[in-house]
Each structure stands twice: as C-alpha cells, then as structure tokens.
Coordinates of N, CA and C in Angstrom, one line a residue:
M1 N 225.6 -8.5 112.2 CA 225.6 -9.2 113.5 C 226.2 -10.5 113.3
S2 N 227.2 -10.8 114.1 CA 227.9 -12.1 114.0 C 227.2 -13.1 115.0
M3 N 227.2 -14.4 114.6 CA 226.6 -15.4 115.4 C 227.8 -16.1 116.2
A4 N 227.5 -16.4 117.4 CA 228.5 -17.1 118.3 C 228.6 -18.5 117.8
V5 N 229.8 -19.0 117.7 CA 230.1 -20.4 117.3 C 230.8 -21.1 118.5
N6 N 230.2 -22.2 118.9 CA 230.8 -22.9 120.0 C 232.2 -23.5 119.5
P7 N 233.3 -23.1 120.2 CA 234.5 -23.7 119.7 C 234.7 -25.2 120.1
K8 N 235.5 -25.9 119.4 CA 235.8 -27.2 119.8 C 236.5 -27.2 121.2
P9 N 236.2 -28.2 122.0 CA 236.9 -28.3 123.3 C 238.4 -28.3 123.1
P10 N 239.1 -27.6 123.9 CA 240.6 -27.5 123.7 C 241.3 -28.9 123.6
E11 N 240.8 -29.9 124.3 CA 241.5 -31.2 124.2 C 241.3 -31.8 122.8
K12 N 240.1 -31.6 122.2 CA 239.9 -32.1 120.8 C 240.7 -31.4 119.8
M13 N 240.9 -30.1 120.0 CA 241.8 -29.3 119.1 C 243.2 -29.8 119.2
M14 N 243.7 -30.1 120.4 CA 245.1 -30.5 120.6 C 245.2 -32.0 120.1
F15 N 244.2 -32.8 120.2 CA 244.1 -34.1 119.7 C 244.5 -34.2 118.3
Q16 N 243.8 -33.4 117.5 CA 244.1 -33.4 116.0 C 245.4 -32.8 115.7
L17 N 245.8 -31.7 116.4 CA 247.1 -31.1 116.2 C 248.2 -32.0 116.5
T18 N 248.1 -32.8 117.6 CA 249.1 -33.7 117.9 C 249.3 -34.8 116.9
L19 N 248.2 -35.3 116.4 CA 248.3 -36.3 115.3 C 249.0 -35.8 114.1
R20 N 248.6 -34.6 113.7 CA 249.3 -34.0 112.5 C 250.8 -33.7 112.7
R21 N 251.1 -33.2 113.9 CA 252.5 -32.9 114.2 C 253.3 -34.2 114.2
R22 N 252.7 -35.3 114.6 CA 253.5 -36.5 114.7 C 253.5 -37.3 113.3
G23 N 252.9 -36.7 112.3 CA 253.1 -37.2 111.0 C 251.9 -37.9 110.3
I24 N 250.8 -37.9 111.0 CA 249.6 -38.5 110.4 C 249.1 -37.5 109.3
S25 N 249.0 -37.9 108.1 CA 248.6 -37.0 107.0 C 247.4 -37.5 106.2
D26 N 247.0 -38.7 106.3 CA 245.8 -39.3 105.6 C 244.5 -38.6 106.1
Q27 N 243.9 -37.8 105.2 CA 242.8 -37.0 105.6 C 241.6 -37.8 106.1
A28 N 241.4 -39.0 105.5 CA 240.3 -39.9 105.9 C 240.5 -40.4 107.3
V29 N 241.8 -40.7 107.6 CA 242.1 -41.2 109.0 C 241.9 -40.1 110.0
L30 N 242.4 -38.9 109.7 CA 242.3 -37.8 110.6 C 240.8 -37.4 110.8
R31 N 240.0 -37.5 109.7 CA 238.6 -37.2 109.9 C 237.9 -38.2 110.7
T32 N 238.2 -39.5 110.6 CA 237.6 -40.5 111.3 C 238.0 -40.4 112.8
M33 N 239.3 -40.1 113.1 CA 239.7 -39.9 114.5 C 239.0 -38.8 115.1
E34 N 238.6 -37.8 114.3 CA 237.9 -36.6 114.8 C 236.4 -37.0 115.2
E35 N 235.8 -37.9 114.3 CA 234.4 -38.2 114.4 C 234.1 -39.3 115.4
V36 N 234.9 -40.2 115.6 CA 234.6 -41.3 116.5 C 234.8 -40.8 117.9
P37 N 233.8 -40.9 118.8 CA 233.9 -40.4 120.2 C 234.7 -41.3 121.1
R38 N 236.0 -41.0 121.2 CA 236.9 -41.8 122.0 C 236.4 -41.9 123.5
E39 N 235.8 -40.8 124.0 CA 235.4 -40.8 125.4 C 234.4 -42.0 125.7
V40 N 233.7 -42.5 124.7 CA 232.8 -43.6 124.9 C 233.5 -44.9 125.1
F41 N 234.7 -45.0 124.7 CA 235.5 -46.2 124.8 C 236.5 -46.3 125.9
V42 N 236.5 -45.3 126.8 CA 237.4 -45.3 127.9 C 236.5 -45.5 129.2
E43 N 237.2 -45.8 130.3 CA 236.4 -46.0 131.5 C 235.9 -44.6 132.0
P44 N 234.7 -44.6 132.7 CA 234.2 -43.3 133.1 C 235.1 -42.4 133.8
R45 N 236.0 -43.0 134.7 CA 236.9 -42.2 135.5 C 238.0 -41.5 134.6
D46 N 238.2 -42.0 133.3 CA 239.2 -41.5 132.4 C 238.7 -40.6 131.3
R47 N 237.4 -40.3 131.4 CA 236.8 -39.5 130.3 C 237.4 -38.1 130.1
D48 N 237.9 -37.5 131.2 CA 238.5 -36.2 131.0 C 239.9 -36.3 130.3
D49 N 240.4 -37.6 130.3 CA 241.7 -37.8 129.7 C 241.6 -38.5 128.4
A50 N 240.4 -38.7 127.9 CA 240.2 -39.5 126.7 C 241.0 -39.1 125.5
Y51 N 241.2 -37.8 125.3 CA 241.9 -37.2 124.1 C 243.4 -36.9 124.4
R52 N 243.9 -37.3 125.5 CA 245.3 -37.2 125.7 C 246.0 -38.3 124.9
D53 N 247.2 -38.0 124.4 CA 247.9 -39.0 123.6 C 248.7 -40.0 124.5
S54 N 247.9 -40.8 125.2 CA 248.4 -41.8 126.0 C 247.5 -43.0 126.1
A55 N 248.0 -44.2 126.4 CA 247.2 -45.4 126.6 C 246.5 -45.3 127.9
L56 N 245.3 -45.9 128.0 CA 244.6 -45.9 129.2 C 244.2 -47.3 129.6
A57 N 244.1 -47.6 130.9 CA 243.7 -48.9 131.3 C 242.2 -49.1 131.1
I58 N 241.8 -50.4 130.7 CA 240.5 -50.8 130.6 C 240.4 -52.2 131.4
P59 N 239.2 -52.7 131.6 CA 239.1 -54.0 132.4 C 239.9 -55.1 131.8
C60 N 240.1 -56.2 132.6 CA 240.8 -57.4 132.3 C 242.3 -57.2 132.1
G61 N 242.8 -56.1 132.7 CA 244.2 -55.9 132.6 C 244.7 -55.5 131.2
Q62 N 243.8 -55.0 130.4 CA 244.1 -54.5 129.0 C 244.2 -53.0 128.9
T63 N 244.5 -52.5 127.7 CA 244.5 -51.0 127.6 C 243.9 -50.6 126.3
I64 N 243.5 -49.4 126.2 CA 243.1 -48.7 124.9 C 244.4 -48.0 124.5
S65 N 244.8 -48.2 123.3 CA 246.1 -47.7 122.8 C 246.0 -46.1 122.7
Q66 N 247.1 -45.5 122.7 CA 247.2 -44.0 122.6 C 246.7 -43.7 121.2
P67 N 246.1 -42.5 121.0 CA 245.5 -42.1 119.7 C 246.5 -42.2 118.6
F68 N 247.8 -41.7 118.8 CA 248.7 -41.7 117.7 C 249.0 -43.1 117.2
V69 N 249.1 -44.1 118.1 CA 249.3 -45.5 117.6 C 248.1 -46.0 116.8
V70 N 246.9 -45.7 117.3 CA 245.7 -46.1 116.6 C 245.7 -45.5 115.2
A71 N 246.0 -44.2 115.1 CA 246.0 -43.5 113.8 C 247.1 -44.0 112.9
Y72 N 248.3 -44.2 113.5 CA 249.5 -44.7 112.7 C 249.2 -46.1 112.1
M73 N 248.8 -47.0 112.9 CA 248.5 -48.4 112.4 C 247.4 -48.3 111.4
T74 N 246.4 -47.5 111.6 CA 245.3 -47.4 110.6 C 245.8 -46.9 109.3
E75 N 246.6 -45.8 109.4 CA 247.1 -45.2 108.1 C 248.0 -46.2 107.4
R76 N 248.8 -47.0 108.1 CA 249.7 -47.9 107.4 C 248.9 -49.1 106.8
L77 N 247.7 -49.3 107.1 CA 246.9 -50.4 106.5 C 246.4 -50.0 105.1
Q78 N 246.4 -48.7 104.8 CA 245.9 -48.2 103.5 C 244.5 -48.8 103.1
L79 N 243.6 -48.5 103.9 CA 242.2 -49.1 103.8 C 241.5 -48.5 102.6
H80 N 240.7 -49.4 102.0 CA 239.7 -49.0 101.0 C 238.3 -49.3 101.5
K81 N 237.3 -48.7 100.9 CA 235.9 -48.9 101.3 C 235.4 -50.3 101.1
D82 N 236.0 -51.1 100.2 CA 235.5 -52.4 99.9 C 236.3 -53.5 100.7
H83 N 237.2 -53.1 101.6 CA 238.0 -54.1 102.3 C 237.2 -54.8 103.5
R84 N 237.6 -56.1 103.6 CA 237.2 -56.8 104.9 C 238.5 -56.9 105.7
V85 N 238.3 -56.5 107.0 CA 239.4 -56.4 107.9 C 239.2 -57.3 109.1
L86 N 240.3 -58.0 109.5 CA 240.3 -58.8 110.7 C 241.1 -58.0 111.8
E87 N 240.6 -57.9 113.0 CA 241.3 -57.3 114.1 C 241.5 -58.4 115.2
I88 N 242.7 -58.6 115.7 CA 242.9 -59.5 116.8 C 243.1 -58.7 118.0
G89 N 242.2 -58.7 119.0 CA 242.3 -58.0 120.2 C 241.3 -56.8 120.2
T90 N 240.0 -57.0 120.5 CA 239.0 -56.0 120.4 C 239.2 -54.9 121.5
G91 N 239.6 -55.3 122.7 CA 239.7 -54.4 123.8 C 238.4 -53.6 124.0
S92 N 238.4 -52.3 124.1 CA 237.2 -51.5 124.3 C 236.4 -51.4 123.0
G93 N 237.0 -51.7 121.9 CA 236.3 -51.6 120.6 C 236.7 -50.3 119.8
Y94 N 237.6 -49.5 120.4 CA 237.9 -48.2 119.7 C 238.6 -48.4 118.4
Q95 N 239.6 -49.3 118.3 CA 240.3 -49.5 117.0 C 239.3 -50.0 116.0
A96 N 238.4 -50.9 116.4 CA 237.4 -51.5 115.5 C 236.5 -50.4 115.0
A97 N 236.2 -49.5 115.9 CA 235.3 -48.4 115.5 C 235.9 -47.5 114.4
I98 N 237.2 -47.2 114.6 CA 238.0 -46.4 113.6 C 238.0 -47.1 112.3
L99 N 238.3 -48.4 112.3 CA 238.4 -49.2 111.1 C 237.1 -49.3 110.4
S100 N 236.0 -49.4 111.1 CA 234.7 -49.6 110.5 C 234.2 -48.4 109.7
R101 N 234.7 -47.2 110.0 CA 234.4 -46.0 109.2 C 235.1 -45.9 107.9
L102 N 236.1 -46.8 107.7 CA 237.0 -46.7 106.5 C 237.0 -47.9 105.6
C103 N 236.2 -49.0 106.0 CA 236.2 -50.2 105.2 C 234.8 -50.8 105.2
K104 N 234.6 -51.9 104.5 CA 233.3 -52.5 104.4 C 232.9 -53.3 105.6
H105 N 233.8 -54.1 106.1 CA 233.4 -54.9 107.3 C 234.6 -55.2 108.1
V106 N 234.4 -55.3 109.5 CA 235.4 -55.6 110.4 C 235.0 -56.8 111.2
L107 N 235.8 -57.8 111.3 CA 235.6 -58.9 112.2 C 236.7 -58.7 113.3
T108 N 236.3 -58.6 114.5 CA 237.2 -58.3 115.6 C 237.1 -59.4 116.7
I109 N 238.2 -60.0 117.1 CA 238.2 -61.2 118.0 C 238.8 -60.8 119.3
E110 N 238.1 -61.1 120.4 CA 238.5 -60.8 121.7 C 238.4 -62.1 122.6
R111 N 239.4 -62.3 123.4 CA 239.4 -63.5 124.3 C 238.7 -63.3 125.6
Y112 N 238.4 -62.1 126.0 CA 237.8 -61.8 127.3 C 236.3 -61.5 127.0
R113 N 235.4 -62.3 127.6 CA 234.0 -62.1 127.4 C 233.5 -60.7 127.8
T114 N 234.0 -60.2 129.0 CA 233.6 -58.9 129.5 C 233.9 -57.8 128.4
L115 N 235.1 -57.9 127.8 CA 235.4 -56.9 126.8 C 234.6 -57.1 125.5
A116 N 234.5 -58.3 125.1 CA 233.7 -58.5 123.9 C 232.3 -58.0 124.0
D117 N 231.6 -58.3 125.1 CA 230.2 -57.9 125.3 C 230.1 -56.4 125.4
S118 N 231.0 -55.8 126.1 CA 230.9 -54.3 126.3 C 231.2 -53.6 125.0
A119 N 232.2 -54.1 124.2 CA 232.6 -53.5 122.9 C 231.4 -53.6 122.0
R120 N 230.8 -54.8 121.9 CA 229.6 -55.0 121.0 C 228.5 -54.0 121.3
K121 N 228.3 -53.8 122.6 CA 227.2 -52.9 123.0 C 227.6 -51.4 122.6
R122 N 228.8 -51.0 122.8 CA 229.2 -49.7 122.5 C 229.1 -49.5 121.0
L123 N 229.6 -50.4 120.2 CA 229.6 -50.3 118.7 C 228.1 -50.2 118.2
E124 N 227.3 -51.1 118.7 CA 225.9 -51.1 118.3 C 225.2 -49.8 118.7
G125 N 225.5 -49.3 119.9 CA 225.0 -48.0 120.3 C 225.3 -46.8 119.5
L126 N 226.5 -46.9 118.8 CA 226.9 -45.8 117.9 C 226.5 -46.0 116.5
G127 N 225.8 -47.2 116.3 CA 225.3 -47.5 114.9 C 226.4 -48.0 114.0
Y128 N 227.5 -48.5 114.5 CA 228.6 -49.1 113.7 C 228.3 -50.6 113.4
Y129 N 227.3 -50.8 112.5 CA 226.8 -52.1 112.3 C 227.6 -53.0 111.4
N130 N 228.7 -52.5 110.9 CA 229.5 -53.3 110.0 C 230.7 -53.9 110.8
V131 N 230.6 -54.0 112.1 CA 231.6 -54.6 112.9 C 230.9 -55.9 113.6
E132 N 231.6 -57.0 113.5 CA 231.2 -58.2 114.1 C 232.2 -58.5 115.2
V133 N 231.8 -58.6 116.5 CA 232.6 -58.9 117.6 C 232.5 -60.4 118.0
L134 N 233.6 -61.1 118.0 CA 233.6 -62.5 118.2 C 234.4 -62.8 119.4
L135 N 233.8 -63.6 120.4 CA 234.6 -64.1 121.5 C 235.3 -65.3 121.0
G136 N 236.7 -65.2 121.1 CA 237.4 -66.3 120.5 C 238.9 -66.2 120.7
D137 N 239.7 -67.1 120.0 CA 241.1 -67.1 120.1 C 241.7 -66.5 118.9
G138 N 242.4 -65.4 119.0 CA 243.0 -64.7 117.9 C 244.1 -65.5 117.2
F139 N 244.6 -66.6 117.9 CA 245.6 -67.5 117.3 C 245.0 -68.6 116.5
D140 N 243.6 -68.7 116.5 CA 242.9 -69.7 115.9 C 241.6 -69.2 115.3
V141 N 241.8 -68.4 114.2 CA 240.7 -67.7 113.6 C 239.8 -68.8 112.9
P142 N 238.5 -68.7 113.1 CA 237.6 -69.8 112.5 C 237.8 -69.8 110.9
A143 N 237.9 -71.0 110.4 CA 238.1 -71.2 109.0 C 237.0 -70.6 108.2
G144 N 235.8 -70.7 108.7 CA 234.6 -70.1 108.0 C 234.6 -68.6 107.9
A145 N 235.5 -68.0 108.6 CA 235.6 -66.5 108.5 C 236.2 -66.0 107.1
G146 N 236.8 -67.0 106.4 CA 237.4 -66.6 105.1 C 238.7 -65.9 105.3
D147 N 239.1 -65.2 104.2 CA 240.4 -64.5 104.1 C 240.0 -63.0 104.2
F148 N 241.1 -62.2 104.4 CA 240.9 -60.8 104.6 C 241.8 -59.9 103.8
D149 N 241.4 -58.7 103.5 CA 242.2 -57.8 102.8 C 243.2 -57.1 103.7
R150 N 242.9 -57.0 105.0 CA 243.8 -56.4 105.9 C 243.6 -57.1 107.3
I151 N 244.7 -57.2 108.0 CA 244.7 -57.8 109.4 C 245.5 -56.9 110.3
I152 N 244.9 -56.6 111.4 CA 245.6 -55.7 112.4 C 245.6 -56.5 113.8
V153 N 246.7 -56.5 114.4 CA 246.9 -57.2 115.7 C 247.2 -56.1 116.7
T154 N 246.4 -56.0 117.8 CA 246.5 -55.0 118.7 C 247.0 -55.5 120.1
A155 N 247.8 -56.6 120.1 CA 248.4 -57.1 121.2 C 249.8 -57.7 120.8
A156 N 250.7 -57.8 121.7 CA 252.1 -58.1 121.3 C 252.2 -59.6 121.0
M157 N 252.7 -60.0 119.8 CA 253.0 -61.4 119.5 C 254.5 -61.6 119.4
E158 N 255.0 -62.7 120.0 CA 256.4 -63.0 119.9 C 256.9 -63.2 118.5
Q159 N 256.0 -63.8 117.7 CA 256.2 -63.9 116.3 C 254.8 -64.0 115.6
I160 N 254.8 -63.6 114.3 CA 253.5 -63.7 113.6 C 253.2 -65.1 113.1
P161 N 252.2 -65.7 113.6 CA 251.9 -67.1 113.1 C 251.7 -67.2 111.6
D162 N 252.3 -68.2 111.0 CA 252.2 -68.3 109.6 C 250.7 -68.5 109.2
K163 N 249.9 -69.2 110.0 CA 248.5 -69.5 109.6 C 247.7 -68.2 109.6
L164 N 248.2 -67.1 110.4 CA 247.5 -65.8 110.3 C 247.9 -65.1 109.0
L165 N 249.2 -65.2 108.7 CA 249.6 -64.6 107.4 C 248.9 -65.2 106.2
Q166 N 248.6 -66.5 106.3 CA 247.9 -67.2 105.2 C 246.5 -66.7 105.0
R167 N 245.9 -66.0 106.0 CA 244.6 -65.5 105.9 C 244.5 -64.2 105.1
L168 N 245.6 -63.7 104.7 CA 245.6 -62.5 103.8 C 245.3 -62.8 102.4
E169 N 244.5 -62.0 101.8 CA 244.3 -62.0 100.4 C 245.5 -61.6 99.6
P170 N 245.7 -62.0 98.4 CA 246.8 -61.4 97.6 C 246.9 -59.9 97.6
G171 N 248.0 -59.4 97.9 CA 248.1 -57.9 98.0 C 247.7 -57.4 99.4
G172 N 247.3 -58.3 100.3 CA 246.8 -57.9 101.6 C 247.9 -57.4 102.5
I173 N 247.5 -56.7 103.5 CA 248.5 -56.1 104.5 C 248.2 -56.5 105.9
L174 N 249.2 -56.9 106.6 CA 249.0 -57.2 108.1 C 249.9 -56.3 108.9
I175 N 249.4 -55.8 110.0 CA 250.2 -55.0 110.9 C 250.1 -55.6 112.3
A176 N 251.3 -55.8 112.9 CA 251.3 -56.3 114.3 C 252.5 -55.9 115.1
P177 N 252.3 -55.7 116.4 CA 253.5 -55.5 117.2 C 254.2 -56.9 117.5
V178 N 255.4 -56.9 117.2 CA 256.2 -58.2 117.4 C 257.4 -58.0 118.3
G179 N 257.5 -59.0 119.2 CA 258.6 -58.9 120.2 C 258.2 -59.5 121.5
P180 N 259.1 -59.4 122.5 CA 258.9 -60.0 123.8 C 257.7 -59.4 124.5
H181 N 257.0 -60.3 125.3 CA 255.8 -59.8 126.0 C 256.2 -58.7 127.0
Q182 N 257.4 -58.9 127.6 CA 257.8 -57.9 128.6 C 258.8 -57.0 127.9
G183 N 258.5 -55.7 127.8 CA 259.4 -54.8 127.1 C 258.8 -54.2 125.9
A184 N 259.6 -53.6 125.0 CA 259.2 -53.0 123.8 C 259.1 -54.0 122.7
Q185 N 258.2 -53.7 121.7 CA 258.1 -54.5 120.5 C 258.3 -53.6 119.3
T186 N 258.4 -54.2 118.2 CA 258.5 -53.4 116.9 C 257.2 -53.7 116.1
L187 N 256.6 -52.6 115.6 CA 255.5 -52.7 114.8 C 255.9 -53.1 113.4
V188 N 255.4 -54.3 112.9 CA 255.8 -54.9 111.7 C 254.6 -54.8 110.7
R189 N 255.0 -54.5 109.5 CA 254.0 -54.5 108.4 C 254.4 -55.5 107.3
A190 N 253.5 -56.5 107.1 CA 253.8 -57.5 106.1 C 252.7 -57.4 105.0
V191 N 253.3 -57.5 103.8 CA 252.4 -57.4 102.6 C 252.5 -58.8 101.8
R192 N 251.4 -59.3 101.5 CA 251.4 -60.6 100.7 C 251.6 -60.3 99.2
T193 N 252.7 -60.9 98.7 CA 253.0 -60.7 97.3 C 252.8 -62.0 96.5
E194 N 253.1 -62.0 95.2 CA 253.0 -63.2 94.4 C 254.0 -64.3 94.9
T195 N 255.0 -63.9 95.5 CA 256.1 -64.8 95.8 C 256.2 -65.1 97.3
G196 N 255.4 -64.4 98.1 CA 255.5 -64.6 99.6 C 255.1 -63.4 100.3
F197 N 255.9 -63.0 101.3 CA 255.5 -61.8 102.1 C 256.7 -60.9 102.2
E198 N 256.4 -59.6 102.0 CA 257.4 -58.5 102.2 C 257.2 -57.9 103.6
R199 N 258.2 -58.0 104.4 CA 258.1 -57.5 105.8 C 258.9 -56.3 106.0
K200 N 258.3 -55.3 106.7 CA 259.1 -54.1 107.0 C 258.8 -53.7 108.5
D201 N 259.9 -53.4 109.2 CA 259.8 -52.9 110.6 C 259.5 -51.4 110.5
L202 N 258.6 -51.0 111.4 CA 258.1 -49.6 111.3 C 258.7 -48.8 112.6
V203 N 258.0 -48.9 113.7 CA 258.4 -48.1 114.9 C 258.3 -49.0 116.1
D204 N 259.0 -48.6 117.2 CA 259.0 -49.3 118.4 C 257.7 -49.0 119.2
V205 N 257.0 -50.0 119.8 CA 255.8 -49.8 120.5 C 255.8 -50.6 121.7
R206 N 254.7 -50.5 122.5 CA 254.6 -51.3 123.7 C 253.1 -51.7 123.9
F207 N 252.8 -53.0 123.7 CA 251.5 -53.5 123.8 C 251.4 -54.6 124.9
V208 N 250.2 -54.8 125.4 CA 250.0 -55.9 126.3 C 250.1 -57.2 125.5
P209 N 250.4 -58.4 126.1 CA 250.7 -59.6 125.3 C 249.4 -60.2 124.7
A210 N 249.6 -60.7 123.5 CA 248.6 -61.6 122.9 C 248.7 -63.0 123.4
L211 N 247.6 -63.5 124.0 CA 247.7 -64.8 124.6 C 246.7 -65.7 123.8
P212 N 247.1 -67.0 123.7 CA 246.2 -68.0 123.0 C 245.0 -68.3 123.9
G213 N 244.0 -68.9 123.2 CA 242.8 -69.4 124.0 C 241.8 -68.3 124.3
V214 N 240.7 -68.7 124.9 CA 239.7 -67.8 125.4 C 239.8 -67.8 126.9
A215 N 239.8 -66.6 127.5 CA 240.0 -66.5 128.9 C 238.9 -67.2 129.7
R216 N 239.3 -67.9 130.7 CA 238.3 -68.7 131.5 C 237.5 -67.8 132.4
E217 N 238.1 -66.7 132.9 CA 237.4 -65.7 133.7 C 237.3 -64.4 133.0
M218 N 236.6 -63.5 133.7 CA 236.4 -62.1 133.2 C 235.7 -62.2 131.8

C-alpha cells in the first residue's frame, strides 16, 4: 500500500528549476532559497506571485529583488558559517534572511523606518535571531560596527564609496550594483587583497537608487 505524498506547489518547483537553469549551482544557496519562505517578505496582494522570477514592489517605493538576483549575489559572496556580513538596504528583509542561514551574523541597514521595523518583526517571527536590523545611513556605517567579511549592497550606487570598501576584512568580498540611478547598473564584485582591491564586473542589473541619510518620512 503506497502512501500519498503531498507534492510541492508547482510554483515552488519552478522556482528551484529556474534558479538551476539560470546557473545557480551552490547547493547551500539553493537549499536556503528553498527553505526561506519568500511569501512572508512580499506584500499580501503579491503572495500568489512570490515565487515568480521577478522583482515586486514593497512600501516606500522600494522593491524585493527577483529570486535569481538574490541567489546570484549570495552565491558570489562565497559565504562561510563564521562570516560577519553587512547589508546596505534591508527592504523587506528577504536578502538578509537568506544571508542569515549561511553565515554567523548579519548587520543590515535600512534608511526607511517603516521597512526596518517590519523587516525586524518578520525576521524575529521566523526565528532568524542572528540578524540585526539598524535604522541608519548605508553611506555612513557606524564605526562601532567594526569590519566585515562580506558586504552586499542591494541598491544602486553611482560609485562604491572608499570608506565602505575599507570596512572589508583582508580577503573580504563586496558586491554592489554600480551605475546611474536611472537605467541599468553593473553588478560589481570587489575583493580586498594585500595590495588593494580586485574589481570584476559581473552582470547588468536594475536596482532602486541608494540614497544617503535616513528618510524623514515613512
């Protein structure tokens, strides 16, 4: 007598298949993308579309990145379990949630109070206690936060500030979308070496702009 097994929802099956077809091969990243419930991080009206490979709108004029971009950026960070990671641009908290399952600690900085508060609540509700959500300016990371093994920027910067690069530990990796605020940017990967920084352009992307300061409203 065979036992009935509930199949995965079709959209979850396509979600994983799409990531693999587009070149994501790191098994830890794929497993984490499978386990973190993306539907919790989108607006209620968009939950039926949570696993489509597209960006979705969230409050304050921001977006949650498409799954492939989240997986791609995460894979290129080459995370280890003992890493401290800085994220600039918390948004809904989805990228931080993915990072948290693959490293020791995540400090994520958000300039909109509404987003910071809701992301903190979501992450705590899921038991992702190794994430610290900070309301602040991603262009002015508090000195007391120390340095980081990895830095990920999830909003477009016209150029990577040198003082952000200087927060990388030796051998550390930074990934950020770099380019004009209006139009496409290039995802850039910078590695801190003994003599400076090795920079490599990866793929074209499109992110909302990274803006200095803490937003006065929202």
